[in-house]
Amino acid sequence: MATRRAVITAVSHYAPPDVYTNAHFESYMDTTDEWIQTRTGIKERRFAKADVATSDLALPAAQDCIAQRGIDKSEIGCIIFATVTPDYMFPATACVLQHKLGIPNAWGFDLSAACSGFLYALETARRIVESDGAKFVLVCGADKMTTIINPNERATAILFGDAGAAVLVEGVENTDVGIIDSVLQVDGAGGQALYMPAGGSVMPPSHETVEKNLHYAHQDGQAVFKSAVTRMSEVCAQIMERNNLTGDDIRWLAPHQANLRIIGATAQRMGIDISKVMINIERYGNTTAATIPMCLSEWQKAGKINYGDNVILAAFGGGFTWGSMYMKWGIK
Ligand code: UT7
């Protein structure tokens, strides 16, 4: 058993200021506030301005994490940036952010796991600090989804928003709090149910790919919905069982925020009352890699999550990628 645990010791988020309510979509496409709220739970979302990059969405959150923990930037040994909307194909957004933050001694990389990105990044950071590869790892989850969503396709345009969040993962000796267990999976068979067809090596950018809107995210909503409910609750049940947890033992479930109905179904299958589920989808929509750390940050700022609380994180997204993580909250 590891004597050194990975603990989240700072968390923060940034949501761009411009709010777009469902009325925005009603004004130019065939949809209604009623449809959007009933099917998804979303009332409004934030869209970043044109000159804001994904790294800019993570930057204020990362700065705030460093200030909260009161460390010198040189103590951060690694930056992991979860995103599907990187600033560039390369260099990695982690490198852009390192430069903007002026972190002197870190290595880092981007991690592409769509809506499960933050969970995957957290697990990677956990392994790094547990094996003494770094004292602090900066983990960011940020996406400027407006750069890959077709504003005229009603099935996807209404779902997503832009945001960024960050946590500091710290290696702490002999502690009862921190990350205890995780179950993560991929299944590439579901790849084309949620993906961006063009822009990569399979279909490099061309006039034709742009004309055919192939640089936008495409989703088979129902297929993703069904897999999300089944697979997210499967891994949550697995993690609860092997850690001897019942619904009553769990203080908070922090699920990916893609659809209120998916969140509700997952909580129900886990035997967790909905009052113990972090939900902010109504204000931000689906911000992909940012949703889970945004929840953690908002709950921390509101004083609703306490040191030692049992928390389960759960995500499902493009890939397919999915997973669940069990931790005891480690910020006092
Ligand atoms: O975060 C990554 C993972 N992503 C997810 O987990 C998303 C999973 N999927 C979903 O959340 C849901 O499938 C959606 C919210 C995307 C769609 O909800 P749905 O209940 O599955 O609707 P649907 O796709 O079956 O569409 C039902 C109807 C269709 O019309 P017809 O064919 O029945 O006439 C759609 O054309 O709703 C129509 N529709 C809309 N109507 C009004 C689709 N989008 C809209 C819209 N406004 N914005």
Coordinates of N, CA and C in Angstrom, one line a residue, residues 7-160:
V7 N -3.2 14.0 -3.4 CA -4.3 14.7 -2.8 C -4.5 16.0 -3.6
I8 N -5.7 16.3 -3.9 CA -6.0 17.6 -4.5 C -5.9 18.7 -3.4
T9 N -5.0 19.6 -3.5 CA -4.8 20.6 -2.4 C -5.1 22.0 -2.8
A10 N -5.6 22.2 -4.0 CA -6.1 23.5 -4.5 C -7.0 23.2 -5.7
V11 N -8.0 24.0 -5.9 CA -8.9 23.9 -7.0 C -9.5 25.2 -7.4
S12 N -9.6 25.4 -8.7 CA -10.2 26.7 -9.1 C -10.8 26.6 -10.5
H13 N -11.6 27.5 -10.9 CA -12.2 27.4 -12.3 C -12.3 28.8 -12.9
Y14 N -12.5 28.9 -14.2 CA -12.8 30.1 -14.8 C -13.9 29.9 -15.9
A15 N -14.9 30.7 -15.8 CA -16.0 30.7 -16.8 C -16.0 32.1 -17.5
P16 N -15.9 32.1 -18.8 CA -15.9 33.4 -19.5 C -17.2 34.2 -19.2
P17 N -17.1 35.5 -19.2 CA -18.3 36.3 -18.7 C -19.5 36.3 -19.6
D18 N -19.4 36.0 -20.9 CA -20.6 36.2 -21.7 C -21.5 35.0 -21.6
V19 N -22.7 35.3 -21.1 CA -23.8 34.3 -20.9 C -24.7 34.2 -22.1
Y20 N -25.0 33.0 -22.5 CA -26.0 32.8 -23.6 C -27.1 31.9 -23.1
T21 N -28.3 32.5 -22.9 CA -29.4 31.7 -22.5 C -30.0 30.9 -23.6
N22 N -30.9 30.0 -23.4 CA -31.6 29.2 -24.4 C -32.3 30.2 -25.4
A23 N -32.7 31.4 -25.0 CA -33.3 32.3 -25.9 C -32.5 32.7 -27.0
H24 N -31.1 32.7 -26.8 CA -30.2 32.9 -27.9 C -30.4 32.0 -29.1
F25 N -30.6 30.7 -28.8 CA -30.8 29.7 -29.9 C -32.3 29.8 -30.4
E26 N -33.2 30.1 -29.6 CA -34.6 30.3 -30.1 C -34.6 31.5 -31.1
S27 N -33.7 32.4 -31.0 CA -33.8 33.6 -31.8 C -33.3 33.3 -33.3
Y28 N -32.6 32.2 -33.5 CA -32.2 31.9 -34.9 C -32.3 30.5 -35.4
M29 N -32.8 29.6 -34.5 CA -33.0 28.2 -35.0 C -34.3 27.6 -34.4
D30 N -34.6 26.4 -35.0 CA -35.9 25.8 -34.7 C -35.7 25.0 -33.4
T31 N -35.8 25.7 -32.2 CA -35.7 25.0 -30.9 C -36.4 25.9 -29.9
T32 N -36.6 25.3 -28.7 CA -37.3 26.0 -27.7 C -36.6 25.9 -26.4
D33 N -36.7 26.9 -25.5 CA -36.2 26.8 -24.1 C -36.7 25.5 -23.5
E34 N -38.0 25.3 -23.7 CA -38.6 24.1 -23.1 C -38.0 22.8 -23.5
W35 N -37.7 22.6 -24.8 CA -37.1 21.4 -25.3 C -35.7 21.3 -24.7
I36 N -34.9 22.3 -24.7 CA -33.5 22.3 -24.2 C -33.5 21.9 -22.7
Q37 N -34.4 22.6 -21.9 CA -34.4 22.3 -20.5 C -34.8 20.9 -20.2
T38 N -35.9 20.5 -20.9 CA -36.5 19.2 -20.6 C -35.5 18.0 -21.0
R39 N -34.9 18.2 -22.1 CA -34.0 17.1 -22.6 C -32.6 17.1 -22.0
T40 N -32.2 18.3 -21.6 CA -30.7 18.4 -21.2 C -30.5 18.9 -19.8
G41 N -31.5 19.8 -19.3 CA -31.3 20.5 -18.0 C -30.5 21.8 -18.1
I42 N -30.2 22.1 -19.4 CA -29.3 23.4 -19.6 C -30.2 24.6 -19.7
K43 N -29.9 25.7 -19.0 CA -30.6 26.9 -19.1 C -29.7 28.0 -19.8
E44 N -28.4 27.9 -19.5 CA -27.5 28.9 -20.1 C -26.1 28.3 -20.2
R45 N -25.2 28.9 -20.9 CA -23.8 28.5 -21.0 C -23.0 29.7 -21.3
R46 N -21.7 29.6 -21.2 CA -20.8 30.8 -21.4 C -20.0 30.5 -22.7
F47 N -19.9 31.5 -23.6 CA -19.1 31.4 -24.8 C -17.9 32.4 -24.6
A48 N -16.7 31.9 -24.9 CA -15.5 32.8 -24.9 C -15.4 33.7 -26.1
K49 N -14.8 34.8 -26.0 CA -14.6 35.7 -27.2 C -13.6 35.1 -28.1
A50 N -13.6 35.6 -29.4 CA -12.8 35.0 -30.4 C -11.3 35.0 -30.1
D51 N -10.8 36.1 -29.3 CA -9.4 36.1 -29.1 C -8.9 35.4 -27.8
V52 N -9.8 34.6 -27.2 CA -9.5 33.8 -26.1 C -9.2 32.3 -26.5
A53 N -8.1 31.8 -26.1 CA -7.7 30.4 -26.5 C -8.0 29.5 -25.3
T54 N -7.9 28.2 -25.5 CA -8.2 27.3 -24.5 C -7.2 27.5 -23.3
S55 N -5.9 27.8 -23.6 CA -5.0 28.0 -22.5 C -5.4 29.2 -21.7
D56 N -6.0 30.2 -22.3 CA -6.5 31.4 -21.5 C -7.6 31.0 -20.6
L57 N -8.4 30.0 -20.9 CA -9.5 29.5 -20.0 C -8.9 28.8 -18.8
A58 N -7.8 28.2 -18.9 CA -7.2 27.5 -17.8 C -6.3 28.4 -17.0
L59 N -5.7 29.5 -17.6 CA -4.7 30.3 -17.0 C -5.2 30.9 -15.6
P60 N -6.3 31.6 -15.5 CA -6.7 32.2 -14.2 C -6.9 31.1 -13.2
A61 N -7.4 30.0 -13.6 CA -7.7 28.9 -12.6 C -6.3 28.3 -12.1
A62 N -5.4 28.2 -13.0 CA -4.0 27.7 -12.6 C -3.4 28.7 -11.7
Q63 N -3.4 30.0 -12.0 CA -2.8 31.0 -11.2 C -3.4 31.0 -9.8
D64 N -4.8 30.8 -9.7 CA -5.4 30.8 -8.4 C -5.0 29.6 -7.6
C65 N -4.9 28.5 -8.2 CA -4.4 27.3 -7.5 C -3.1 27.5 -6.9
I66 N -2.2 28.1 -7.6 CA -0.8 28.3 -7.1 C -0.9 29.3 -5.9
A67 N -1.7 30.3 -6.1 CA -1.9 31.3 -5.0 C -2.5 30.7 -3.7
Q68 N -3.6 29.9 -4.0 CA -4.3 29.2 -2.8 C -3.3 28.4 -2.0
R69 N -2.5 27.6 -2.7 CA -1.6 26.7 -2.0 C -0.3 27.4 -1.5
G70 N -0.1 28.6 -2.0 CA 1.0 29.4 -1.5 C 2.4 28.8 -1.9
I71 N 2.5 28.1 -3.0 CA 3.8 27.5 -3.3 C 4.5 28.3 -4.3
D72 N 5.8 28.1 -4.5 CA 6.6 28.7 -5.5 C 6.3 27.9 -6.8
K73 N 6.2 28.6 -7.9 CA 5.9 27.9 -9.2 C 7.0 26.8 -9.5
S74 N 8.2 27.0 -9.0 CA 9.2 26.0 -9.3 C 9.0 24.7 -8.7
E75 N 8.0 24.6 -7.8 CA 7.7 23.3 -7.1 C 6.8 22.4 -8.0
I76 N 6.3 23.0 -9.0 CA 5.4 22.2 -9.9 C 6.3 21.4 -10.9
G77 N 6.2 20.1 -10.8 CA 7.1 19.3 -11.6 C 6.5 18.8 -13.0
C78 N 5.2 19.0 -13.1 CA 4.5 18.5 -14.3 C 3.2 19.2 -14.5
I79 N 2.9 19.4 -15.8 CA 1.6 20.1 -16.2 C 0.9 19.1 -17.1
I80 N -0.3 18.7 -16.7 CA -1.1 17.8 -17.6 C -2.4 18.6 -18.0
F81 N -2.6 18.7 -19.3 CA -3.6 19.6 -19.8 C -4.6 18.7 -20.6
A82 N -5.8 18.5 -20.0 CA -6.8 17.7 -20.6 C -7.7 18.6 -21.5
T83 N -7.8 18.3 -22.8 CA -8.6 19.1 -23.7 C -8.8 18.4 -25.0
V84 N -9.9 18.7 -25.7 CA -10.0 18.3 -27.1 C -10.0 19.5 -28.0
T85 N -9.8 20.6 -27.4 CA -9.7 21.9 -28.2 C -8.4 22.6 -27.9
P86 N -7.3 21.9 -28.2 CA -6.0 22.5 -27.9 C -5.8 23.8 -28.6
D87 N -4.9 24.6 -28.1 CA -4.5 25.9 -28.8 C -4.1 25.6 -30.2
Y88 N -3.2 24.6 -30.4 CA -2.7 24.2 -31.7 C -2.7 22.6 -31.7
M89 N -2.5 22.1 -32.9 CA -2.3 20.6 -33.0 C -1.0 20.3 -32.3
F90 N 0.0 21.1 -32.5 CA 1.2 21.1 -31.6 C 1.8 22.5 -31.8
P91 N 2.5 23.0 -30.8 CA 2.9 22.4 -29.5 C 1.7 22.2 -28.6
A92 N 1.9 21.4 -27.6 CA 0.9 21.1 -26.6 C 0.5 22.3 -25.8
T93 N -0.8 22.4 -25.5 CA -1.3 23.5 -24.7 C -0.6 23.6 -23.3
A94 N -0.2 22.4 -22.8 CA 0.6 22.4 -21.6 C 1.9 23.3 -21.7
C95 N 2.5 23.3 -22.9 CA 3.7 24.1 -23.1 C 3.3 25.6 -23.2
V96 N 2.2 25.9 -23.9 CA 1.7 27.3 -23.9 C 1.4 27.8 -22.5
L97 N 0.8 27.0 -21.7 CA 0.4 27.4 -20.4 C 1.6 27.5 -19.5
Q98 N 2.6 26.6 -19.6 CA 3.8 26.7 -18.9 C 4.5 28.1 -19.1
H99 N 4.5 28.5 -20.4 CA 5.1 29.7 -20.7 C 4.3 30.9 -20.2
K100 N 3.0 30.9 -20.3 CA 2.2 32.0 -19.7 C 2.3 32.1 -18.2
L101 N 2.5 30.9 -17.6 CA 2.6 30.9 -16.1 C 4.0 31.2 -15.6
G102 N 5.0 30.9 -16.5 CA 6.4 31.1 -16.1 C 6.8 30.1 -15.1
I103 N 6.4 28.8 -15.3 CA 6.8 27.7 -14.5 C 8.2 27.2 -15.0
P104 N 9.2 27.2 -14.1 CA 10.6 27.0 -14.6 C 11.0 25.6 -14.8
N105 N 10.5 24.6 -14.0 CA 11.2 23.3 -14.0 C 10.3 22.2 -14.4
A106 N 9.2 22.4 -15.1 CA 8.2 21.4 -15.3 C 8.4 20.7 -16.7
W107 N 7.9 19.5 -16.8 CA 7.6 18.9 -18.1 C 6.1 18.8 -18.2
G108 N 5.6 18.4 -19.3 CA 4.1 18.4 -19.4 C 3.6 18.0 -20.8
F109 N 2.3 17.7 -20.8 CA 1.8 17.2 -22.1 C 0.2 17.4 -22.1
D110 N -0.4 17.3 -23.3 CA -1.8 17.4 -23.4 C -2.4 15.9 -23.3
L111 N -3.6 15.8 -22.9 CA -4.2 14.5 -22.7 C -5.6 14.6 -23.4
S112 N -5.8 13.7 -24.4 CA -7.0 13.8 -25.2 C -7.9 12.6 -24.8
A113 N -8.9 12.9 -23.9 CA -9.9 11.8 -23.6 C -11.3 12.4 -23.5
A114 N -11.5 13.5 -24.3 CA -12.8 14.2 -24.3 C -13.4 14.5 -22.9
C115 N -14.6 14.0 -22.7 CA -15.3 14.4 -21.5 C -14.7 13.7 -20.3
S116 N -13.9 12.6 -20.5 CA -13.2 11.9 -19.4 C -11.8 12.5 -19.2
G117 N -11.5 13.5 -19.9 CA -10.1 14.0 -19.9 C -9.6 14.3 -18.5
F118 N -10.4 15.0 -17.7 CA -9.9 15.4 -16.4 C -9.7 14.2 -15.5
L119 N -10.6 13.2 -15.6 CA -10.4 12.0 -14.8 C -9.1 11.3 -15.2
Y120 N -8.9 11.2 -16.5 CA -7.7 10.5 -16.9 C -6.4 11.3 -16.5
A121 N -6.5 12.6 -16.6 CA -5.4 13.4 -16.2 C -5.1 13.3 -14.7
L122 N -6.2 13.3 -13.9 CA -6.0 13.1 -12.5 C -5.4 11.8 -12.1
E123 N -5.8 10.7 -12.8 CA -5.2 9.4 -12.6 C -3.7 9.4 -12.9
T124 N -3.4 10.1 -14.0 CA -2.0 10.1 -14.4 C -1.2 10.9 -13.4
A125 N -1.7 12.0 -12.9 CA -1.0 12.8 -11.9 C -0.9 12.0 -10.6
R126 N -1.9 11.3 -10.3 CA -1.8 10.4 -9.1 C -0.6 9.5 -9.2
R127 N -0.5 8.8 -10.4 CA 0.6 7.9 -10.5 C 2.0 8.6 -10.4
I128 N 2.1 9.8 -11.0 CA 3.3 10.5 -10.9 C 3.7 10.9 -9.5
V129 N 2.8 11.4 -8.7 CA 3.1 11.9 -7.4 C 3.3 10.6 -6.4
E130 N 2.5 9.6 -6.7 CA 2.7 8.4 -5.8 C 4.1 7.8 -6.0
S131 N 4.6 7.9 -7.2 CA 5.9 7.3 -7.4 C 7.0 8.3 -7.3
D132 N 6.7 9.4 -6.6 CA 7.7 10.5 -6.3 C 8.3 11.1 -7.6
G133 N 7.5 11.1 -8.7 CA 8.0 11.8 -9.9 C 7.9 13.3 -9.8
A134 N 7.1 13.8 -8.9 CA 6.9 15.2 -8.7 C 6.2 15.4 -7.4
K135 N 6.5 16.5 -6.7 CA 5.8 16.8 -5.5 C 4.4 17.4 -5.8
F136 N 4.4 18.3 -6.9 CA 3.1 18.9 -7.3 C 2.9 18.7 -8.8
V137 N 1.7 18.3 -9.2 CA 1.4 18.2 -10.6 C 0.2 19.2 -10.8
L138 N 0.3 20.1 -11.8 CA -0.8 21.0 -12.1 C -1.7 20.2 -13.2
V139 N -2.9 20.0 -12.8 CA -3.8 19.3 -13.8 C -4.9 20.3 -14.2
C140 N -5.0 20.5 -15.5 CA -6.0 21.4 -16.1 C -7.0 20.7 -16.9
G141 N -8.2 21.1 -16.9 CA -9.3 20.6 -17.8 C -9.9 21.8 -18.4
A142 N -9.8 22.0 -19.7 CA -10.3 23.2 -20.3 C -10.7 22.9 -21.7
D143 N -11.8 23.5 -22.2 CA -12.2 23.4 -23.6 C -12.9 24.6 -24.1
K144 N -12.5 25.0 -25.2 CA -13.3 26.1 -25.9 C -14.1 25.4 -27.0
M145 N -15.2 24.8 -26.5 CA -16.1 24.0 -27.4 C -16.6 24.7 -28.6
T146 N -16.8 26.0 -28.4 CA -17.4 26.8 -29.5 C -16.5 26.8 -30.8
T147 N -15.2 26.3 -30.6 CA -14.4 26.2 -31.8 C -14.6 25.0 -32.6
I148 N -15.3 24.0 -32.1 CA -15.6 22.7 -32.8 C -17.1 22.4 -32.9
I149 N -17.9 23.3 -32.5 CA -19.4 23.0 -32.5 C -20.0 23.9 -33.6
N150 N -20.8 23.3 -34.4 CA -21.6 24.0 -35.5 C -22.7 24.8 -34.9
P151 N -22.6 26.1 -34.9 CA -23.7 26.9 -34.2 C -25.0 26.8 -34.9
N152 N -25.1 26.2 -36.1 CA -26.4 26.0 -36.8 C -26.9 24.6 -36.7
E153 N -26.3 23.7 -36.0 CA -26.8 22.4 -35.8 C -27.5 22.2 -34.5
R154 N -28.8 22.2 -34.4 CA -29.5 22.3 -33.1 C -29.2 21.2 -32.2
A155 N -28.9 20.0 -32.7 CA -28.7 18.9 -31.8 C -27.4 19.0 -31.0
T156 N -26.4 19.8 -31.4 CA -25.2 19.9 -30.7 C -25.0 21.3 -30.2
A157 N -25.4 22.3 -30.9 CA -25.1 23.7 -30.6 C -25.6 24.1 -29.2
I158 N -26.7 23.6 -28.8 CA -27.3 24.0 -27.5 C -26.6 23.3 -26.3
L159 N -25.8 22.3 -26.6 CA -25.3 21.4 -25.5 C -24.0 22.0 -24.8
F160 N -23.2 22.7 -25.5 CA -21.8 22.9 -25.0 C -21.6 24.3 -24.6

